[in-house]
């Protein structure tokens, strides 16, 4: 009888990762989506102070769209790009909105590459609850940086304080890269 093979650690698993990844707050998020909603849409707001933007993890806003750090990220620096208008699907967007969103997604990829040196990205949208959208009524694109072997570095951290600090630190490190974005519409 052949004995069961021992799991081997591959070189990519033991390589030191420059960025630590935490995901346990996904479970809080999944639980929160079942709770009755008493707050408004996270992507809809009027004027906000710089402090309020930081509290809400909003890195950039303009007339057509916004960039926000995901409070319940899959990986560190998981960004979302959304239109300012509360619409559920991309075919409801105007041409200018689509153009600005496209530029912002490219900007996110470029700046995350420079800031965090990911080796890959997941970029896309979940349209509708059945497709996994957490906020289904207000569509948004996810820009998720990935690192080789990142799923092997998931660490359990249950402290809410640690979580909020890591998000704020991430926000502060990225904020200067989203201050002035030059988008010219043709
Ligand atoms: Zn909305």
Coordinates of C-alpha atoms and ligand atoms in Angstrom, one line a residue, residues 40-45 83-87 135 137-139, ligand 1:
X40 CA -28.3 54.4 3.2
X41 CA -26.3 53.4 0.2
X42 CA -22.5 53.6 1.0
X43 CA -21.8 55.0 -2.5
X44 CA -24.4 57.9 -2.2
X45 CA -23.6 61.1 -0.4
X83 CA -20.6 56.0 -10.4
X84 CA -21.9 58.9 -8.4
X85 CA -25.4 58.0 -9.6
X86 CA -27.3 55.3 -7.9
X87 CA -27.7 52.8 -10.8
X135 CA -24.5 46.5 -2.6
X137 CA -28.5 48.6 -6.2
X138 CA -25.5 50.7 -6.8
X139 CA -23.1 49.0 -9.1
Ligands
LIG1 ZN1 -26.2 54.6 -4.2

